[in-house]
Short mmCIF file of C-alpha atoms and ligand atoms in Angstrom, two decimals:
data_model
loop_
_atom_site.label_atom_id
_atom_site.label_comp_id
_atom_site.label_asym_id
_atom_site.label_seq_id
_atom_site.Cartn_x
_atom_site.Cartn_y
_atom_site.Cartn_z
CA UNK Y 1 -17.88 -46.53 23.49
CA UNK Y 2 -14.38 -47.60 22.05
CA UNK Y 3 -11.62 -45.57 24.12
CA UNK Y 4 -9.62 -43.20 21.98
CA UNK Y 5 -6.97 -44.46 21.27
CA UNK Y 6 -4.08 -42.33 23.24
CA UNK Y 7 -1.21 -40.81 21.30
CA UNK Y 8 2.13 -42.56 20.00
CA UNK Y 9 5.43 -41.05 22.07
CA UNK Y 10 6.55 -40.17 18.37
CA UNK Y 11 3.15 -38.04 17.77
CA UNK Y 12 3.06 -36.73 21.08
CA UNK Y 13 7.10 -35.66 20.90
CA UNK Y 14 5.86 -33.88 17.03
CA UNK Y 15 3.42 -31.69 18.64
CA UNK Y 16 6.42 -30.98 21.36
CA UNK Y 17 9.01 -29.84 18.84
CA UNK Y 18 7.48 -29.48 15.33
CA UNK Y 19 6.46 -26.56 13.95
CA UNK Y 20 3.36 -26.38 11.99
CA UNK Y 21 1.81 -23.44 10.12
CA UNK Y 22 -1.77 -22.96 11.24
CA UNK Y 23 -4.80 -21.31 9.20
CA UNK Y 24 -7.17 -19.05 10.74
CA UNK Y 25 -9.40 -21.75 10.63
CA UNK Y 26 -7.29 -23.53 13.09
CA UNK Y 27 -6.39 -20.66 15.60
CA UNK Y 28 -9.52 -18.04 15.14
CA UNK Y 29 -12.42 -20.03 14.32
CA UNK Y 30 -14.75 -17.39 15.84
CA UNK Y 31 -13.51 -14.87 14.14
CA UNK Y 32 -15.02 -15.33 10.20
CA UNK Y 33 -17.92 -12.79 10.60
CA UNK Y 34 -15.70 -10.21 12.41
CA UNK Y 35 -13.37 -10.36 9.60
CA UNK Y 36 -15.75 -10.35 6.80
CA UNK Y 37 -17.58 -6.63 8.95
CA UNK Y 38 -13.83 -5.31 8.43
CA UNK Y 39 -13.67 -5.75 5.19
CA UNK Y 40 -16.39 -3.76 4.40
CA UNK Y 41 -14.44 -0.83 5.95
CA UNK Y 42 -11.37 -1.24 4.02
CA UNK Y 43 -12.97 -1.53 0.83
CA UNK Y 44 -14.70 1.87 1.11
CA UNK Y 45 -11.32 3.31 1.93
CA UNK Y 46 -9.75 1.82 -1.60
CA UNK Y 47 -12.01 3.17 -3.29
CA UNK Y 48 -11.19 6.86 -1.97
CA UNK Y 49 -7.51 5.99 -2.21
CA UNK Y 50 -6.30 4.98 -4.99
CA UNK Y 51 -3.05 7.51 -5.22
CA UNK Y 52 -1.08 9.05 -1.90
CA UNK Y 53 -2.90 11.96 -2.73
CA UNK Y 54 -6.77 10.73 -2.31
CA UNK Y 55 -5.36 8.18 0.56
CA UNK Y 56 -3.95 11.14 2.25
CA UNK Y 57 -6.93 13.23 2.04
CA UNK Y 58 -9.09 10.09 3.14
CA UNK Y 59 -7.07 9.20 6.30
CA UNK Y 60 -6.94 12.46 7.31
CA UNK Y 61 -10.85 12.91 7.19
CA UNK Y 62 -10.87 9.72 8.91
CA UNK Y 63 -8.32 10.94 11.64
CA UNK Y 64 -10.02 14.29 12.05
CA UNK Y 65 -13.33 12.66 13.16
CA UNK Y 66 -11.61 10.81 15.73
CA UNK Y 67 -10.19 14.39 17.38
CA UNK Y 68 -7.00 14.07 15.62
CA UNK Y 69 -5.51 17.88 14.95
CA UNK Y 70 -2.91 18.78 12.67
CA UNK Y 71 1.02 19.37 14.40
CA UNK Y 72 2.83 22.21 13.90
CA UNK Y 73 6.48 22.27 14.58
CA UNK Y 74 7.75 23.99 18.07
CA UNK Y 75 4.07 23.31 19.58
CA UNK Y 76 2.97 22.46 23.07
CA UNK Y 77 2.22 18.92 23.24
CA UNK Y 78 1.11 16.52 26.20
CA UNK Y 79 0.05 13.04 27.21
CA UNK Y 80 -3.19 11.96 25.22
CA UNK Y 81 -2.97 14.38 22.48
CA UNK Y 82 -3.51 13.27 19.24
CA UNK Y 83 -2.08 14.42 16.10
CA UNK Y 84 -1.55 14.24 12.54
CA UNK Y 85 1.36 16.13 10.16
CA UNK Y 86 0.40 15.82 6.37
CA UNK Y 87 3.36 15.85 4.51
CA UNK Y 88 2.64 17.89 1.38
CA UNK Y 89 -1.03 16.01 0.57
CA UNK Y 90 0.98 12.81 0.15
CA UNK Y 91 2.23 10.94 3.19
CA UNK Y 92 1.15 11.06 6.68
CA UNK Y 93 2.33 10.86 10.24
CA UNK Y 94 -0.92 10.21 12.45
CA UNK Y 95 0.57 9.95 16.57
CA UNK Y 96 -0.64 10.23 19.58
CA UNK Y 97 1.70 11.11 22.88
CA UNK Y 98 1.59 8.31 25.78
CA UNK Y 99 1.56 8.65 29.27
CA UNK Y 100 5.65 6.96 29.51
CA UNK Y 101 8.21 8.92 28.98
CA UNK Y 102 9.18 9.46 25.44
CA UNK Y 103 11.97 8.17 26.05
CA UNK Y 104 11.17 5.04 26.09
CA UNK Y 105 10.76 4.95 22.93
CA UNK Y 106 7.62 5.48 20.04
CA UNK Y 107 5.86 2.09 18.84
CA UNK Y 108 5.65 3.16 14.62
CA UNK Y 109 4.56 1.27 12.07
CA UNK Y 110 5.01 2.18 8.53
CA UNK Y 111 3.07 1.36 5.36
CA UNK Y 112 2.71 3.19 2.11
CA UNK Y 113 -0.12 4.58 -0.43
CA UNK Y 114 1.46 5.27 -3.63
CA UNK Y 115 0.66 1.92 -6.10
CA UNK Y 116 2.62 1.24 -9.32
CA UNK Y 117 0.24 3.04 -12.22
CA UNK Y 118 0.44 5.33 -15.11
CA UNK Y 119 1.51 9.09 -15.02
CA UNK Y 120 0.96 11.41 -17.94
CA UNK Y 121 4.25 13.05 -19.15
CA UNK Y 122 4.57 16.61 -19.05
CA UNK Y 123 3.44 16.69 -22.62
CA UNK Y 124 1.10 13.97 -22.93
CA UNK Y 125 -1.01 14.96 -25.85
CA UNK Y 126 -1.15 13.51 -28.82
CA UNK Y 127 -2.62 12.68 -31.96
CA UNK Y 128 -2.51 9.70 -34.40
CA UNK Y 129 -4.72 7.60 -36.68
CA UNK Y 130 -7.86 9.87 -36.16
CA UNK Y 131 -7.59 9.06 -32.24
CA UNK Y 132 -6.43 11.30 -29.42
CA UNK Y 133 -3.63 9.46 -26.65
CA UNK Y 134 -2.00 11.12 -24.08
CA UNK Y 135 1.56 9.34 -23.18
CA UNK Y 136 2.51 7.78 -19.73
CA UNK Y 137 5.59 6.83 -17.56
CA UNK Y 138 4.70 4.08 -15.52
CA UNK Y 139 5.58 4.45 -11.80
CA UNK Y 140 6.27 1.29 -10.08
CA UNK Y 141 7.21 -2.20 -10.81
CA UNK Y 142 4.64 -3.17 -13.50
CA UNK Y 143 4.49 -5.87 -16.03
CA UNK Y 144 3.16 -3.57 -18.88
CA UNK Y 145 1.01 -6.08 -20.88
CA UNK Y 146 -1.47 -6.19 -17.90
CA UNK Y 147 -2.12 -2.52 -18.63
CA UNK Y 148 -3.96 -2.63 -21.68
CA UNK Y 149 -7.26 -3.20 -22.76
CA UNK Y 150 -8.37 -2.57 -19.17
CA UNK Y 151 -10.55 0.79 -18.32
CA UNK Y 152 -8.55 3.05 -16.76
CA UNK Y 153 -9.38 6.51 -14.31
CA UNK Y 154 -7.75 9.82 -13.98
CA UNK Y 155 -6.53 10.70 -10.58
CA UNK Y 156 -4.09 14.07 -10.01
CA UNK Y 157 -3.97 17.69 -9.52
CA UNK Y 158 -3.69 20.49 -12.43
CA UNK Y 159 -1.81 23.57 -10.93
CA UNK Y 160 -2.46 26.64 -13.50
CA UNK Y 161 -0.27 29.37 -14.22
CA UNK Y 162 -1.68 31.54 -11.91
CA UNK Y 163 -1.21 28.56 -8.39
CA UNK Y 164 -5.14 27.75 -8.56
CA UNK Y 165 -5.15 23.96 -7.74
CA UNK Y 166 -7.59 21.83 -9.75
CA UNK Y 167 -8.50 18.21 -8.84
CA UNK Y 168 -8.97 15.98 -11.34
CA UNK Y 169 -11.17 12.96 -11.26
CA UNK Y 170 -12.56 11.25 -14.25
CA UNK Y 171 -13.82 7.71 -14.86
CA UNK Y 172 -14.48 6.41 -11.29
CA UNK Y 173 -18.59 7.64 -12.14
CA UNK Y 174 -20.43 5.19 -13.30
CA UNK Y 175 -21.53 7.66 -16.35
CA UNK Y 176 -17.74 9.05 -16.36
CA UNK Y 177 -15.85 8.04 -19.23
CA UNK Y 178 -12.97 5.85 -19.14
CA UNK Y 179 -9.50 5.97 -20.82
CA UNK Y 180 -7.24 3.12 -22.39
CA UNK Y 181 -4.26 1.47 -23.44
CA UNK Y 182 -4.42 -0.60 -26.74
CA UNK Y 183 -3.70 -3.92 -28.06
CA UNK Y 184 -2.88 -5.73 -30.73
CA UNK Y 185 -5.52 -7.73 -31.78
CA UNK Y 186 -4.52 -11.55 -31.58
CA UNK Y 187 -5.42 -11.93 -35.60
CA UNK Y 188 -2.09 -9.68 -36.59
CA UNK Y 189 -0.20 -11.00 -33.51
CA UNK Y 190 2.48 -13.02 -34.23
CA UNK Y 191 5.09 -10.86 -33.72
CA UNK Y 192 4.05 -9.93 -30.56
CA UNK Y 193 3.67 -13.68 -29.47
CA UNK Y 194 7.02 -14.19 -30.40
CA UNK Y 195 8.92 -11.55 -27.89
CA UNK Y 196 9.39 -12.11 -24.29
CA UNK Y 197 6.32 -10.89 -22.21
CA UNK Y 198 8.48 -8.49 -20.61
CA UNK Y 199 8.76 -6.28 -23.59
CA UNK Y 200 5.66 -7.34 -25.55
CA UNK Y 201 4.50 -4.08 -24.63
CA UNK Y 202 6.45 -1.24 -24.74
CA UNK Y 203 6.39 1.70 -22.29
CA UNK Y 204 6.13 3.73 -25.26
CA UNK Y 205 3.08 1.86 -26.40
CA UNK Y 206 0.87 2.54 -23.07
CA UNK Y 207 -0.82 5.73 -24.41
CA UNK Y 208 -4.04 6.44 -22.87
CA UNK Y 209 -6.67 6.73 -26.15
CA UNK Y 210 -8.43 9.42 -24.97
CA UNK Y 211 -10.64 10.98 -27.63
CA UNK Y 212 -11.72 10.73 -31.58
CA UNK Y 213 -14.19 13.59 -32.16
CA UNK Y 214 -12.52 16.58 -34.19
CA UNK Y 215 -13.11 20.23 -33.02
CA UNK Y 216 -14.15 20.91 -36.79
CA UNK Y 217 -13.12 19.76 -40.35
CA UNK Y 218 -10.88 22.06 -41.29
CA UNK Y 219 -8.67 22.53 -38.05
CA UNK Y 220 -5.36 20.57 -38.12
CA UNK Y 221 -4.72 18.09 -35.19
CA UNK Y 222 -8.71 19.06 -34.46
CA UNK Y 223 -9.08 15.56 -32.39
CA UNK Y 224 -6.10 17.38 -29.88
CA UNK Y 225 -7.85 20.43 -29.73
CA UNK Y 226 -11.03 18.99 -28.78
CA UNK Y 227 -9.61 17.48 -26.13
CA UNK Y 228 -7.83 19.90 -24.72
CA UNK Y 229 -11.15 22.35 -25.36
CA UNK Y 230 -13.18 19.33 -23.06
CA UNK Y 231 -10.31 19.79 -20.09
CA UNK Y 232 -10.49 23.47 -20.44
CA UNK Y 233 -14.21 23.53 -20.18
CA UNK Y 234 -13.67 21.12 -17.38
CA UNK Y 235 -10.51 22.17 -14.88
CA UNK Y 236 -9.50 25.88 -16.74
CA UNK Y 237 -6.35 24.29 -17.81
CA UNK Y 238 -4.58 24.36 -21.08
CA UNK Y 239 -2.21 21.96 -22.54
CA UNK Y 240 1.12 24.08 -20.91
CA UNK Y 241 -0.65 23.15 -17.35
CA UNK Y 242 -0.11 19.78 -18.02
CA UNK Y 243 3.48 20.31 -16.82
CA UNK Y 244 2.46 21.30 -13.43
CA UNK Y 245 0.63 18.52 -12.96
CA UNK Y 246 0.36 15.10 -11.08
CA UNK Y 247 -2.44 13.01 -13.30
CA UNK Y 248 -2.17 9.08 -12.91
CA UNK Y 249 -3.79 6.87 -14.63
CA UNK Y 250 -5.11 3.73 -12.16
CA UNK Y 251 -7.61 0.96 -13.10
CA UNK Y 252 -11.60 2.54 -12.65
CA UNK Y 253 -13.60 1.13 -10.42
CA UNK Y 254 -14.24 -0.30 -7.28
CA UNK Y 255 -12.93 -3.26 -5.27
CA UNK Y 256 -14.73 -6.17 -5.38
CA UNK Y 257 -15.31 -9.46 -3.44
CA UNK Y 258 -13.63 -12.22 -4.74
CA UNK Y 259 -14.95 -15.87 -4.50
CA UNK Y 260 -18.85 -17.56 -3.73
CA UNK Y 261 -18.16 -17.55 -0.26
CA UNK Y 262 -16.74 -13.98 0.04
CA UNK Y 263 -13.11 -14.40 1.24
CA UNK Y 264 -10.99 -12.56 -0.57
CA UNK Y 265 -10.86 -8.67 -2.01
CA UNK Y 266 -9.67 -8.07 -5.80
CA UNK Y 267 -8.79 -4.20 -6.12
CA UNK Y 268 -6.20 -1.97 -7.25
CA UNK Y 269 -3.58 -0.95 -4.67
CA UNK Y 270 -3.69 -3.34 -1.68
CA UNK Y 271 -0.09 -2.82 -1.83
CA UNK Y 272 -0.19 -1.31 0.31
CA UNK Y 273 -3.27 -0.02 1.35
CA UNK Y 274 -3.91 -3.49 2.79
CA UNK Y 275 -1.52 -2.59 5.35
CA UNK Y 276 -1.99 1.35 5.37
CA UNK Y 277 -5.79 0.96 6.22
CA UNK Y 278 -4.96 -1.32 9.69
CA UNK Y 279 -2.35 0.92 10.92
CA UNK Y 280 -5.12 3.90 10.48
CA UNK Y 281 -7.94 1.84 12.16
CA UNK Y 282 -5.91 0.50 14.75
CA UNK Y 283 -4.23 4.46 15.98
CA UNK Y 284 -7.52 5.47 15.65
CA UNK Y 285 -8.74 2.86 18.07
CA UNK Y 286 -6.49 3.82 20.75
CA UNK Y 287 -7.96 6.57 23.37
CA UNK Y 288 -4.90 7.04 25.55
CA UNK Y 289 -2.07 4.98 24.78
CA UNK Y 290 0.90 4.29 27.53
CA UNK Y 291 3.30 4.45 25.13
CA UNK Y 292 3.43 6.94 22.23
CA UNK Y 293 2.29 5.23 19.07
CA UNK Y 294 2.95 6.67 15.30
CA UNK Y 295 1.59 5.17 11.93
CA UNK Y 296 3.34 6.63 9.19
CA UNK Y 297 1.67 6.20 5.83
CA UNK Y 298 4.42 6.86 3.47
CA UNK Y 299 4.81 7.48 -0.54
CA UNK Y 300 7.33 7.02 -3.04
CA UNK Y 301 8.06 3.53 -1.87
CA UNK Y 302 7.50 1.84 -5.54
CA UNK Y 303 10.09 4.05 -6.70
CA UNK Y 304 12.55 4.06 -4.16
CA UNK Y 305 11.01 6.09 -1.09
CA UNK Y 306 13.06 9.33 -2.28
CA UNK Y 307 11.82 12.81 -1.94
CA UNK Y 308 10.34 14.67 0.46
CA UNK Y 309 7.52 12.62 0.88
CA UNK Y 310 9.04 9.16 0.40
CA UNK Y 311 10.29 7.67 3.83
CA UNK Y 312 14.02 8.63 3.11
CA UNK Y 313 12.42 12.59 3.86
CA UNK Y 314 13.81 14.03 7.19
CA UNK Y 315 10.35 14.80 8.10
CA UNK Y 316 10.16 11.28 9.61
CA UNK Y 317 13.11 12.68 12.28
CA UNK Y 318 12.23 15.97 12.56
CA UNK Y 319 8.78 14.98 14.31
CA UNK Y 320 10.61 12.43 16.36
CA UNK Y 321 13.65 15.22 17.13
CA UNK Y 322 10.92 17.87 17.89
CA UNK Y 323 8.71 15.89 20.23
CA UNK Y 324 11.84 15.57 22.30
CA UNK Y 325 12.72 18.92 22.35
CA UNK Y 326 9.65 20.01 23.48
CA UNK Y 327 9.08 18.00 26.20
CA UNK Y 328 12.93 17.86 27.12
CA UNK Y 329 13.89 14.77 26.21
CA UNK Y 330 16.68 13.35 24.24
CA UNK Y 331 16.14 12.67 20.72
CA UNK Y 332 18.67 9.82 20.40
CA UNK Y 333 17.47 7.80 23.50
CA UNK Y 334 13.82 8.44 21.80
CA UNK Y 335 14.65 6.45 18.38
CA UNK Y 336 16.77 4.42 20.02
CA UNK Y 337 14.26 2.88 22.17
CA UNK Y 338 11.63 2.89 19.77
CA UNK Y 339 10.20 0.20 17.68
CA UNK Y 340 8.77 -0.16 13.97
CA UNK Y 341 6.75 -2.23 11.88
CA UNK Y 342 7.26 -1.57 8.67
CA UNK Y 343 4.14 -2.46 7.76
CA UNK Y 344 3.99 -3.61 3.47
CA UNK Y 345 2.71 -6.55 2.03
CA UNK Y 346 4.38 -10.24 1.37
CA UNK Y 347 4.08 -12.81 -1.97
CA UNK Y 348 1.22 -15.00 -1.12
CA UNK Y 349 2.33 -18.67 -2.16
CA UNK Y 350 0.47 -19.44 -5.42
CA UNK Y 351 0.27 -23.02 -6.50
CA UNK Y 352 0.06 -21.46 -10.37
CA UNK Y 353 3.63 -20.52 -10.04
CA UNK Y 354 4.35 -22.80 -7.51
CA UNK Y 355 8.42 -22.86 -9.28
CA UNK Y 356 8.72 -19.62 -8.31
CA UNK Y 357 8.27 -19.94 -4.50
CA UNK Y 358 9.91 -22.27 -1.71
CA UNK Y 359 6.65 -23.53 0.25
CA UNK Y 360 8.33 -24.08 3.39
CA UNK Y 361 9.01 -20.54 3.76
CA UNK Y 362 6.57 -18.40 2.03
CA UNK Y 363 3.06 -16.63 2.80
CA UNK Y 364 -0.16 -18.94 2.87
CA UNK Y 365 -3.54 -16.47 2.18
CA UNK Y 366 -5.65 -17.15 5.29
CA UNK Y 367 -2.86 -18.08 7.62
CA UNK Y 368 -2.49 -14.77 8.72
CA UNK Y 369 0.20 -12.04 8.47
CA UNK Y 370 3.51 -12.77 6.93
CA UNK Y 371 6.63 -11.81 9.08
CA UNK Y 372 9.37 -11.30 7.06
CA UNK Y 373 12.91 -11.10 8.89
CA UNK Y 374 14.23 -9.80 6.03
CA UNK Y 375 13.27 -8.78 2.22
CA UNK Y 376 16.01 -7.64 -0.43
CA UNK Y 377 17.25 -10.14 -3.29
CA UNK Y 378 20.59 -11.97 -4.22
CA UNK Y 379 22.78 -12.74 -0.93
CA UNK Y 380 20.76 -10.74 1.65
CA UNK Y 381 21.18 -7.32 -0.08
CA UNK Y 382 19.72 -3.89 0.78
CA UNK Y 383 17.69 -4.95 3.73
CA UNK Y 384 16.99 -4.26 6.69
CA UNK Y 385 17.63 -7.92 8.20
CA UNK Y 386 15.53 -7.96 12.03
CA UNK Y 387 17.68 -9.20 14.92
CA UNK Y 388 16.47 -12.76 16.37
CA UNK Y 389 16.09 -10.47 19.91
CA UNK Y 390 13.71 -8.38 18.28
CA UNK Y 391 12.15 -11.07 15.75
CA UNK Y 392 11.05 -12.74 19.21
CA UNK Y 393 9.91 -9.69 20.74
CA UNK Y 394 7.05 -9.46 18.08
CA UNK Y 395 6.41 -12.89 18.35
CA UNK Y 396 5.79 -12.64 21.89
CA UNK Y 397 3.61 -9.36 21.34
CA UNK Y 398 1.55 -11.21 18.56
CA UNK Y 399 1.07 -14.56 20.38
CA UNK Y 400 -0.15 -13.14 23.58
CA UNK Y 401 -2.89 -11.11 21.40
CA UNK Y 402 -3.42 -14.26 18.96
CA UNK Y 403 -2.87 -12.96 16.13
CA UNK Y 404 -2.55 -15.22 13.07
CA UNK Y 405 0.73 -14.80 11.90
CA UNK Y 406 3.45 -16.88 9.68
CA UNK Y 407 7.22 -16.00 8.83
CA UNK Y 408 7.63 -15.64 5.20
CA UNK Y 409 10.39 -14.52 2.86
CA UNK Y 410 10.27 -13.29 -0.90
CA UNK Y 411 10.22 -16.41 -3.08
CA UNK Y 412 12.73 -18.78 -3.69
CA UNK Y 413 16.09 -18.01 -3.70
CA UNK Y 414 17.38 -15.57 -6.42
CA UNK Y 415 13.81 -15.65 -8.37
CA UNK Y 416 13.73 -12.39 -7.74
CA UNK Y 417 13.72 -10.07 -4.77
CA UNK Y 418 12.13 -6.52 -3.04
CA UNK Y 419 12.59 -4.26 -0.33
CA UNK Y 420 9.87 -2.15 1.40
CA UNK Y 421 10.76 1.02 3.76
CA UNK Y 422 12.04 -0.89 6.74
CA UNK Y 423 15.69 -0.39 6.09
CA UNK Y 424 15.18 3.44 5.51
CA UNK Y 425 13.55 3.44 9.31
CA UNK Y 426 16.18 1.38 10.85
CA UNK Y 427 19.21 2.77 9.86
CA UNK Y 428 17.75 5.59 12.29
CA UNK Y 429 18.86 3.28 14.92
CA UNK Y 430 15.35 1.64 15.31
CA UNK Y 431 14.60 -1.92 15.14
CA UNK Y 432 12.33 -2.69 12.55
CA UNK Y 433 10.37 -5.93 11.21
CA UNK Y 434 8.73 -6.25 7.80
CA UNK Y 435 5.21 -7.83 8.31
CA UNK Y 436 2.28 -7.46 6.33
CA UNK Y 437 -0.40 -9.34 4.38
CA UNK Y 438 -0.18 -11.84 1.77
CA UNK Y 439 -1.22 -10.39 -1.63
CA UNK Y 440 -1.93 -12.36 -4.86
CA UNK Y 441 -0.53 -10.97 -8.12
CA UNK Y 442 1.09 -7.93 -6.40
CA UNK Y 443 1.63 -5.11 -8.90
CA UNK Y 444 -1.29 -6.27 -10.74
CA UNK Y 445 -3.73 -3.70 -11.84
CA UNK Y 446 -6.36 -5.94 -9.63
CA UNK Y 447 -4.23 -7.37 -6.79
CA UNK Y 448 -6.21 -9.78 -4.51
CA UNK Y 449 -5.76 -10.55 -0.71
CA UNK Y 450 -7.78 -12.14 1.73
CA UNK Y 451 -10.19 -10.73 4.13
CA UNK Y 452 -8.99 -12.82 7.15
CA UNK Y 453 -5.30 -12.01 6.65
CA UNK Y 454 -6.41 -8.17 6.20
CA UNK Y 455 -8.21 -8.39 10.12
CA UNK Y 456 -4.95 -9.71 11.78
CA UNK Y 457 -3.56 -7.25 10.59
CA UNK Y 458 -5.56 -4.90 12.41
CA UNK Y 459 -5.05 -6.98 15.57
CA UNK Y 460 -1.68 -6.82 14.94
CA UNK Y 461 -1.35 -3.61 15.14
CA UNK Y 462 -3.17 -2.71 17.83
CA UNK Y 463 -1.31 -5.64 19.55
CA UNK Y 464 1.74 -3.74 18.98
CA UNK Y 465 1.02 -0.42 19.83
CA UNK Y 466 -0.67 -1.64 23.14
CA UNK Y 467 1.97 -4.38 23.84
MN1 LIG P 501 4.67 -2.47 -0.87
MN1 LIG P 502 5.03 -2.79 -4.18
#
């Protein structure tokens, strides 16, 4: 047997002092099955929430199952309890109290469930060319061209004049119909061809064609009518309801493995259900914690996290200011002494648009969850930029549980930029780190991660809360 050959002092000094980004295959190579069972999990939950709304409603189920009752402000509280607050059906604080002392602060992470889409205007119907639309806004960051000629599903509640709430739902059936957004076919094209893809589509072209049947012959605008006769048959509403509505138009159907061997999830909305769906399975793991542990699933964050249910809402303090009033503690020391994850997802590095991103420092799908010091765009703006103290804090508390993790900023230099919620939680006097998982053609009607990334997250988590 020929000896193997020992190291060079220059290799051996490399492994010393270099860093080098490892896969999962490197660092968890027991772990592929384990990640591929967790999968399965998450994608059931993307397909029940595809707006705040249904994810609400869905983590709640999921919370109540696991003995998790809803808080009401002033009650009695104690070590072990577990609760959630749903903020108006669209955000949601799931916590459980620890056996420290509050005051040593809450462990939170924070993701969010609303997903750039399609809302109907407050008078969305229309009709034109012997076809029925209704017209959108589009919430979010979206490039608009990827929104047509893709089938599309109506998500949202009707309230009618009288307060009855009506939940609509149409085109996630298999026998439901869909609605969408048209093209121009590539024959009588050239104009379009010749504009910049950013306004090759309009946001006054993406109406949702949504019918072509007349109510009879001799009505006028009989295609509208018909319509409006099929939602009144349906939900009781008539076309003044529309105003007190919430209807979103998101892309129908269900999430879907992506590759021969399995790896990777295409679906709408991993941003940021991808990092939502962790922080739920990993609070809802915990029996009883030592510290107190919250996982706030938060909306309004494509838009700016305003409102009362977007993470700028004082509902976020008033928890934290309550908990410490009832059990005598002081609010200030409480936040100040707590920690967050602000839990949102990072550009995965893709080699299609490899100009776009710096290698060295950007996300690599299946090398685990990107920790991003700071987000933002230009020269460091409007971020929350983590302290090296803390940065190594979470190292330590992700090492010691090995997770697979990688630090990972936005792109390259002024390509672009993009917060998330973690400077909204910190300026609360709470340190807070952006990590997350790598997502492929984010703000894509069909975004893609991959499966191992998505179960370190879950570790992480945990990791954290337990740390
Ligand atoms: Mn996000
Ligand atoms: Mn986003």
């Amino acid at each position: 047997m020929p000896k193997k050959k020992e190291k060079s002092q220059g290799e051996q000094l490399k492994e010393k002092l270099l860093y080098k980004k490892k896969s999962v295959f490197e660092k968890c190579e027991d772990e592929r099955q384990a990640e591929l069972d967790y999968a399965e999990g998450y994608k059931k939950f993307l397909n029940n929430a595809k707006t705040e709304r249904d994810a609400t409603k869905t983590a709640i189920a999921m919370a109540k199952e696991k003995g998790f009752t809803e808080y009401k402000f002033g009650q009695k509280v104690k070590a072990g309890d577990k609760f959630y607050y749903n903020n108006r059906g669209k955000s949601l604080y799931l916590f459980i109290i620890g056996k420290e002392n509050l005051e040593a602060g809450i462990a939170i992470t924070a993701a969010h469930i609303d997903s750039p889409r399609l809302d109907l205007k407050a008078n969305p119907v229309y009709e034109a060319g012997g076809m029925a639309f209704m017209k959108t806004h589009y919430y979010g960051g979206i490039k608009k061209y990827q929104w047509t000629a893709i089938p599309l599903a109506l998500h949202g509640k009707v309230v009618l004049a009288d307060g009855t709430e009506k939940d609509v739902l149409i085109g996630e059936d298999e026998g439901d119909p869909v609605f969408y957004v048209n093209d121009i076919l590539p024959h009588l094209g050239r104009d379009q061809a010749a504009k910049p893809l950013g306004s090759a589509i309009e946001g006054e072209q993406l109406n949702l064609l949504s019918g072509s049947i007349p109510f009879d012959k001799e009505t006028s605008e009989g295609i509208k009518l018909n319509l409006l006769r099929l939602l009144n048959e349906k939900y009781g509403m008539t076309e003044v309801d529309f105003q007190s509505s919430e209807l979103c138009a998101v892309p129908a159907g269900k999430a879907r493995d992506v590759g021969l061997d399995r790896s990777m999830i295409m679906a709408y909305g991993h941003d940021d259900k991808v990092c939502a769906y962790p922080e739920i399975t990993g609070i809802l793991s915990l029996e009883a914690p030592e510290k107190t542990v919250m996982s706030i699933i938060a909306d309004k964050e494509e838009t700016g996290s305003d409102g009362a249910t977007g993470m700028k809402t004082s509902a976020f303090c008033d928890i934290i200011s309550d908990l410490a009033k009832t059990l005598g503690k002081n609010e200030r020391k409480v936040r100040a002494n707590s920690l967050c994850i602000s839990a949102d997802v990072a550009a995965a590095y893709d080699p299609n648009f490899a100009y776009a991103y710096e290698l060295n420092n950007s996300a690599l799908i299946n090398c685990g969850i990107a920790l991003c010091k700071y987000t933002g765009g230009g020269g460091k703006s409007s971020t929350n930029d983590a302290s090296a103290e803390y940065v190594a804090r979470i190292r330590r508390i992700f090492d010691s549980a090995n997770v697979v993790w990688q630090s990972a900023e936005l792109g390259k230099v002024d390509q672009g930029g993009g917060g998330t919620v973690a400077k909204f939680i910190s300026e609360k006097n709470i340190d807070t780190v952006d990590v997350g998982v790598p997502v492929i053609s984010m703000h894509a009607p069909y975004e893609v991660i991959a499966k191992a990334d998505l179960y370190n997250m879950h570790k992480a988590v945990v990791a954290f809360y337990t740390a």
